[in-house]
Amino acid sequence: LSDILKFLQERVNNTKAFNINMARDDLYQRGLKQRARQKQASPKNQLSVSFIGEQGTDEGALRREFLTEMMRGLELNLFEGVSCKGKNPKYSISYYQENRYRYVQYDAALQCNLACLVFRICGEIIATSLVQGGPAPNFFSTWSYHFLRHGQITNEDVPEANFAPEQILYRHWYAAVFVQECA
């Protein structure tokens, strides 16, 4: 895995910048919106962050601060569970499709499927963080990490121990929906 990350880090284009100018309030939601709007948004392009109303040039510290807050936002908004056991995804893709405008407000000009957009943006944020010096997503449960790494999952891969007591009743349904969507 470390060889793959080194390979990807070498592929970051330092001549093409993805610039983000952010206010510090509601950083997670604003970061998602800016990521969705900008054409240069890619883990391949060097992320450069500036905070509105603050002096300073991004030499890496502002980027790490932004990526740390984005990873924290991903963990708090898209995952649930006890952090020492690893967290499980809160929502399935079909849940986002059914409740598309409740959780993230995007401009009407974005004419793509919100569910795919949110999950794609989150994946790009994680990839950017990994290859550009931000924190790793250390909050995944074992089964969700396994799925992301190998692309396959079965009902048996999702143990009841990963769920809070009130979630255990829904474990088999949840895993079946997740498996079906990802197939």
PDB file of C-alpha atoms in Angstrom:
ATOM      1  CA  LEU A   1       0.000   0.000   0.000  1.00  0.00           C
ATOM      2  CA  SER A   2       2.837   2.421   0.788  1.00  0.00           C
ATOM      3  CA  ASP A   3       4.343   1.767  -2.660  1.00  0.00           C
ATOM      4  CA  ILE A   4       1.024   2.705  -4.265  1.00  0.00           C
ATOM      5  CA  LEU A   5       0.862   5.934  -2.255  1.00  0.00           C
ATOM      6  CA  LYS A   6       4.436   6.838  -3.216  1.00  0.00           C
ATOM      7  CA  PHE A   7       3.602   6.175  -6.869  1.00  0.00           C
ATOM      8  CA  LEU A   8       0.509   8.397  -6.645  1.00  0.00           C
ATOM      9  CA  GLN A   9       2.393  11.150  -4.786  1.00  0.00           C
ATOM     10  CA  GLU A  10       4.862  11.300  -7.662  1.00  0.00           C
ATOM     11  CA  ARG A  11       1.933  11.866 -10.046  1.00  0.00           C
ATOM     12  CA  VAL A  12       0.736  15.074  -8.332  1.00  0.00           C
ATOM     13  CA  ASN A  13       1.153  17.908 -10.835  1.00  0.00           C
ATOM     14  CA  ASN A  14       2.809  20.792  -8.972  1.00  0.00           C
ATOM     15  CA  THR A  15       2.384  23.110 -11.970  1.00  0.00           C
ATOM     16  CA  LYS A  16      -1.421  22.822 -11.955  1.00  0.00           C
ATOM     17  CA  ALA A  17      -3.011  24.239  -8.836  1.00  0.00           C
ATOM     18  CA  PHE A  18      -6.446  23.642  -7.406  1.00  0.00           C
ATOM     19  CA  ASN A  19      -7.018  26.853  -5.431  1.00  0.00           C
ATOM     20  CA  ILE A  20      -9.597  27.070  -2.672  1.00  0.00           C
ATOM     21  CA  ASN A  21     -10.441  30.339  -0.914  1.00  0.00           C
ATOM     22  CA  MET A  22     -12.421  29.492   2.197  1.00  0.00           C
ATOM     23  CA  ALA A  23     -14.073  31.137   5.153  1.00  0.00           C
ATOM     24  CA  ARG A  24     -13.441  29.214   8.348  1.00  0.00           C
ATOM     25  CA  ASP A  25     -17.115  28.891   9.290  1.00  0.00           C
ATOM     26  CA  ASP A  26     -18.918  25.771   8.044  1.00  0.00           C
ATOM     27  CA  LEU A  27     -15.686  24.559   6.464  1.00  0.00           C
ATOM     28  CA  TYR A  28     -16.940  21.064   5.624  1.00  0.00           C
ATOM     29  CA  GLN A  29     -20.046  22.127   3.663  1.00  0.00           C
ATOM     30  CA  ARG A  30     -18.213  24.948   1.891  1.00  0.00           C
ATOM     31  CA  GLY A  31     -15.334  22.622   1.063  1.00  0.00           C
ATOM     32  CA  LEU A  32     -17.726  20.125  -0.541  1.00  0.00           C
ATOM     33  CA  LYS A  33     -19.351  22.885  -2.594  1.00  0.00           C
ATOM     34  CA  GLN A  34     -16.053  24.326  -3.809  1.00  0.00           C
ATOM     35  CA  ARG A  35     -14.756  20.890  -4.674  1.00  0.00           C
ATOM     36  CA  ALA A  36     -17.904  20.198  -6.721  1.00  0.00           C
ATOM     37  CA  ARG A  37     -17.765  23.512  -8.594  1.00  0.00           C
ATOM     38  CA  GLN A  38     -14.155  23.711  -9.671  1.00  0.00           C
ATOM     39  CA  LYS A  39     -12.823  22.071 -12.807  1.00  0.00           C
ATOM     40  CA  GLN A  40      -9.299  21.821 -11.402  1.00  0.00           C
ATOM     41  CA  ALA A  41     -10.541  19.739  -8.442  1.00  0.00           C
ATOM     42  CA  SER A  42      -8.497  16.575  -8.667  1.00  0.00           C
ATOM     43  CA  PRO A  43      -6.086  14.708  -6.407  1.00  0.00           C
ATOM     44  CA  LYS A  44      -3.639  15.055  -9.331  1.00  0.00           C
ATOM     45  CA  ASN A  45      -3.523  18.859  -9.017  1.00  0.00           C
ATOM     46  CA  GLN A  46      -1.681  20.522  -6.141  1.00  0.00           C
ATOM     47  CA  LEU A  47      -4.208  21.802  -3.581  1.00  0.00           C
ATOM     48  CA  SER A  48      -3.591  25.370  -2.426  1.00  0.00           C
ATOM     49  CA  VAL A  49      -5.744  26.775   0.389  1.00  0.00           C
ATOM     50  CA  SER A  50      -6.232  30.317   1.619  1.00  0.00           C
ATOM     51  CA  PHE A  51      -8.622  31.497   4.284  1.00  0.00           C
ATOM     52  CA  ILE A  52     -10.625  34.649   3.559  1.00  0.00           C
ATOM     53  CA  GLY A  53      -9.524  37.609   5.665  1.00  0.00           C
ATOM     54  CA  GLU A  54      -6.224  36.023   6.702  1.00  0.00           C
ATOM     55  CA  GLN A  55      -2.700  36.744   5.569  1.00  0.00           C
ATOM     56  CA  GLY A  56      -0.521  33.905   4.481  1.00  0.00           C
ATOM     57  CA  THR A  57       0.577  31.748   1.612  1.00  0.00           C
ATOM     58  CA  ASP A  58      -0.082  28.031   1.615  1.00  0.00           C
ATOM     59  CA  GLU A  59       3.257  26.300   2.049  1.00  0.00           C
ATOM     60  CA  GLY A  60       1.534  23.117   3.169  1.00  0.00           C
ATOM     61  CA  ALA A  61       0.238  23.977   6.642  1.00  0.00           C
ATOM     62  CA  LEU A  62      -3.027  25.543   5.414  1.00  0.00           C
ATOM     63  CA  ARG A  63      -3.604  22.575   3.099  1.00  0.00           C
ATOM     64  CA  ARG A  64      -3.058  20.123   5.976  1.00  0.00           C
ATOM     65  CA  GLU A  65      -5.382  22.146   8.214  1.00  0.00           C
ATOM     66  CA  PHE A  66      -8.085  22.187   5.520  1.00  0.00           C
ATOM     67  CA  LEU A  67      -7.716  18.456   4.803  1.00  0.00           C
ATOM     68  CA  THR A  68      -7.795  17.648   8.527  1.00  0.00           C
ATOM     69  CA  GLU A  69     -11.085  19.537   8.883  1.00  0.00           C
ATOM     70  CA  MET A  70     -12.511  17.884   5.758  1.00  0.00           C
ATOM     71  CA  MET A  71     -11.607  14.403   7.049  1.00  0.00           C
ATOM     72  CA  ARG A  72     -13.197  15.292  10.386  1.00  0.00           C
ATOM     73  CA  GLY A  73     -16.314  16.446   8.510  1.00  0.00           C
ATOM     74  CA  LEU A  74     -16.443  13.202   6.525  1.00  0.00           C
ATOM     75  CA  GLU A  75     -16.172  11.184   9.720  1.00  0.00           C
ATOM     76  CA  LEU A  76     -18.858  13.164  11.565  1.00  0.00           C
ATOM     77  CA  ASN A  77     -21.312  13.457   8.671  1.00  0.00           C
ATOM     78  CA  LEU A  78     -20.978  10.179   6.788  1.00  0.00           C
ATOM     79  CA  PHE A  79     -19.919   7.631   9.413  1.00  0.00           C
ATOM     80  CA  GLU A  80     -21.219   6.441  12.768  1.00  0.00           C
ATOM     81  CA  GLY A  81     -20.177   4.125  15.541  1.00  0.00           C
ATOM     82  CA  VAL A  82     -17.548   3.920  18.245  1.00  0.00           C
ATOM     83  CA  SER A  83     -14.276   5.299  16.931  1.00  0.00           C
ATOM     84  CA  CYS A  84     -12.082   2.718  18.721  1.00  0.00           C
ATOM     85  CA  LYS A  85     -13.880  -0.072  16.784  1.00  0.00           C
ATOM     86  CA  GLY A  86     -13.938   1.822  13.500  1.00  0.00           C
ATOM     87  CA  LYS A  87     -16.972   3.544  12.083  1.00  0.00           C
ATOM     88  CA  ASN A  88     -19.554   2.303   9.600  1.00  0.00           C
ATOM     89  CA  PRO A  89     -21.056   4.333   6.747  1.00  0.00           C
ATOM     90  CA  LYS A  90     -24.237   6.104   7.902  1.00  0.00           C
ATOM     91  CA  TYR A  91     -25.941   6.127   4.541  1.00  0.00           C
ATOM     92  CA  SER A  92     -26.194   3.967   1.491  1.00  0.00           C
ATOM     93  CA  ILE A  93     -26.205   5.419  -2.000  1.00  0.00           C
ATOM     94  CA  SER A  94     -29.950   4.789  -2.265  1.00  0.00           C
ATOM     95  CA  TYR A  95     -30.506   6.717   0.988  1.00  0.00           C
ATOM     96  CA  TYR A  96     -28.823   9.743  -0.559  1.00  0.00           C
ATOM     97  CA  GLN A  97     -30.911   9.373  -3.705  1.00  0.00           C
ATOM     98  CA  GLU A  98     -34.123   9.372  -1.659  1.00  0.00           C
ATOM     99  CA  ASN A  99     -33.073  12.325   0.547  1.00  0.00           C
ATOM    100  CA  ARG A 100     -30.904  14.159  -1.926  1.00  0.00           C
ATOM    101  CA  TYR A 101     -31.509  17.760  -0.882  1.00  0.00           C
ATOM    102  CA  ARG A 102     -31.765  17.310   2.865  1.00  0.00           C
ATOM    103  CA  TYR A 103     -28.078  16.920   3.749  1.00  0.00           C
ATOM    104  CA  VAL A 104     -26.044  18.933   1.279  1.00  0.00           C
ATOM    105  CA  GLN A 105     -27.379  22.034  -0.435  1.00  0.00           C
ATOM    106  CA  TYR A 106     -25.958  22.362  -3.951  1.00  0.00           C
ATOM    107  CA  ASP A 107     -26.847  24.989  -6.511  1.00  0.00           C
ATOM    108  CA  ALA A 108     -29.467  23.982  -9.065  1.00  0.00           C
ATOM    109  CA  ALA A 109     -26.816  24.448 -11.769  1.00  0.00           C
ATOM    110  CA  LEU A 110     -25.211  21.152 -10.773  1.00  0.00           C
ATOM    111  CA  GLN A 111     -27.182  18.753 -12.942  1.00  0.00           C
ATOM    112  CA  CYS A 112     -25.726  15.450 -11.842  1.00  0.00           C
ATOM    113  CA  ASN A 113     -26.834  12.770  -9.449  1.00  0.00           C
ATOM    114  CA  LEU A 114     -26.189  14.119  -5.956  1.00  0.00           C
ATOM    115  CA  ALA A 115     -25.546  10.724  -4.427  1.00  0.00           C
ATOM    116  CA  CYS A 116     -22.769   9.870  -6.848  1.00  0.00           C
ATOM    117  CA  LEU A 117     -21.429  13.404  -6.599  1.00  0.00           C
ATOM    118  CA  VAL A 118     -21.190  13.346  -2.798  1.00  0.00           C
ATOM    119  CA  PHE A 119     -19.471   9.951  -2.698  1.00  0.00           C
ATOM    120  CA  ARG A 120     -17.132  10.885  -5.570  1.00  0.00           C
ATOM    121  CA  ILE A 121     -16.161  14.158  -3.875  1.00  0.00           C
ATOM    122  CA  CYS A 122     -15.542  12.363  -0.581  1.00  0.00           C
ATOM    123  CA  GLY A 123     -13.335   9.836  -2.356  1.00  0.00           C
ATOM    124  CA  GLU A 124     -11.393  12.651  -4.011  1.00  0.00           C
ATOM    125  CA  ILE A 125     -10.943  14.403  -0.665  1.00  0.00           C
ATOM    126  CA  ILE A 126      -9.581  11.200   0.876  1.00  0.00           C
ATOM    127  CA  ALA A 127      -7.283  10.626  -2.119  1.00  0.00           C
ATOM    128  CA  THR A 128      -6.052  14.230  -2.002  1.00  0.00           C
ATOM    129  CA  SER A 129      -5.392  13.953   1.716  1.00  0.00           C
ATOM    130  CA  LEU A 130      -3.419  10.729   1.291  1.00  0.00           C
ATOM    131  CA  VAL A 131      -1.205  11.919  -1.571  1.00  0.00           C
ATOM    132  CA  GLN A 132      -0.752  15.569  -0.552  1.00  0.00           C
ATOM    133  CA  GLY A 133       0.292  15.306   3.086  1.00  0.00           C
ATOM    134  CA  GLY A 134      -3.040  15.356   4.889  1.00  0.00           C
ATOM    135  CA  PRO A 135      -4.295  12.872   7.463  1.00  0.00           C
ATOM    136  CA  ALA A 136      -5.326   9.324   6.615  1.00  0.00           C
ATOM    137  CA  PRO A 137      -8.952   8.282   7.167  1.00  0.00           C
ATOM    138  CA  ASN A 138      -8.324   6.328  10.354  1.00  0.00           C
ATOM    139  CA  PHE A 139     -12.013   5.964  11.192  1.00  0.00           C
ATOM    140  CA  PHE A 140     -13.103   3.148   8.832  1.00  0.00           C
ATOM    141  CA  SER A 141     -14.394  -0.095  10.284  1.00  0.00           C
ATOM    142  CA  THR A 142     -12.492  -3.181   9.165  1.00  0.00           C
ATOM    143  CA  TRP A 143     -15.224  -4.307   6.764  1.00  0.00           C
ATOM    144  CA  SER A 144     -15.598  -0.894   5.095  1.00  0.00           C
ATOM    145  CA  TYR A 145     -11.821  -0.619   4.663  1.00  0.00           C
ATOM    146  CA  HIS A 146     -11.781  -4.150   3.218  1.00  0.00           C
ATOM    147  CA  PHE A 147     -14.501  -3.196   0.743  1.00  0.00           C
ATOM    148  CA  LEU A 148     -12.684  -0.033  -0.350  1.00  0.00           C
ATOM    149  CA  ARG A 149      -9.433  -1.928  -0.780  1.00  0.00           C
ATOM    150  CA  HIS A 150     -10.764  -5.065  -2.495  1.00  0.00           C
ATOM    151  CA  GLY A 151     -14.103  -3.951  -3.981  1.00  0.00           C
ATOM    152  CA  GLN A 152     -16.068  -6.910  -2.645  1.00  0.00           C
ATOM    153  CA  ILE A 153     -18.183  -7.553   0.423  1.00  0.00           C
ATOM    154  CA  THR A 154     -20.631 -10.160   1.687  1.00  0.00           C
ATOM    155  CA  ASN A 155     -23.141 -10.157   4.555  1.00  0.00           C
ATOM    156  CA  GLU A 156     -20.699 -12.245   6.600  1.00  0.00           C
ATOM    157  CA  ASP A 157     -18.009  -9.565   6.212  1.00  0.00           C
ATOM    158  CA  VAL A 158     -20.082  -7.168   8.354  1.00  0.00           C
ATOM    159  CA  PRO A 159     -19.928  -8.490  11.932  1.00  0.00           C
ATOM    160  CA  GLU A 160     -22.529  -7.468  14.504  1.00  0.00           C
ATOM    161  CA  ALA A 161     -19.731  -6.246  16.783  1.00  0.00           C
ATOM    162  CA  ASN A 162     -19.290  -3.252  14.460  1.00  0.00           C
ATOM    163  CA  PHE A 163     -22.806  -2.013  15.171  1.00  0.00           C
ATOM    164  CA  ALA A 164     -24.284  -0.205  18.144  1.00  0.00           C
ATOM    165  CA  PRO A 165     -26.998  -2.237  19.958  1.00  0.00           C
ATOM    166  CA  GLU A 166     -29.815  -0.247  18.327  1.00  0.00           C
ATOM    167  CA  GLN A 167     -28.326  -0.961  14.878  1.00  0.00           C
ATOM    168  CA  ILE A 168     -27.985  -4.753  15.217  1.00  0.00           C
ATOM    169  CA  LEU A 169     -31.611  -5.379  14.204  1.00  0.00           C
ATOM    170  CA  TYR A 170     -30.878  -3.675  10.907  1.00  0.00           C
ATOM    171  CA  ARG A 171     -27.452  -5.214  10.303  1.00  0.00           C
ATOM    172  CA  HIS A 172     -28.495  -7.860   7.786  1.00  0.00           C
ATOM    173  CA  TRP A 173     -30.757  -5.479   5.890  1.00  0.00           C
ATOM    174  CA  TYR A 174     -28.064  -2.790   5.878  1.00  0.00           C
ATOM    175  CA  ALA A 175     -25.350  -5.155   4.668  1.00  0.00           C
ATOM    176  CA  ALA A 176     -27.630  -6.616   1.993  1.00  0.00           C
ATOM    177  CA  VAL A 177     -28.472  -3.152   0.647  1.00  0.00           C
ATOM    178  CA  PHE A 178     -24.790  -2.162   0.675  1.00  0.00           C
ATOM    179  CA  VAL A 179     -23.768  -5.364  -1.113  1.00  0.00           C
ATOM    180  CA  GLN A 180     -26.545  -4.960  -3.698  1.00  0.00           C
ATOM    181  CA  GLU A 181     -25.637  -1.321  -4.447  1.00  0.00           C
ATOM    182  CA  CYS A 182     -21.953  -2.033  -4.803  1.00  0.00           C
ATOM    183  CA  ALA A 183     -22.334  -5.084  -7.010  1.00  0.00           C
TER     184      ALA A 183
END
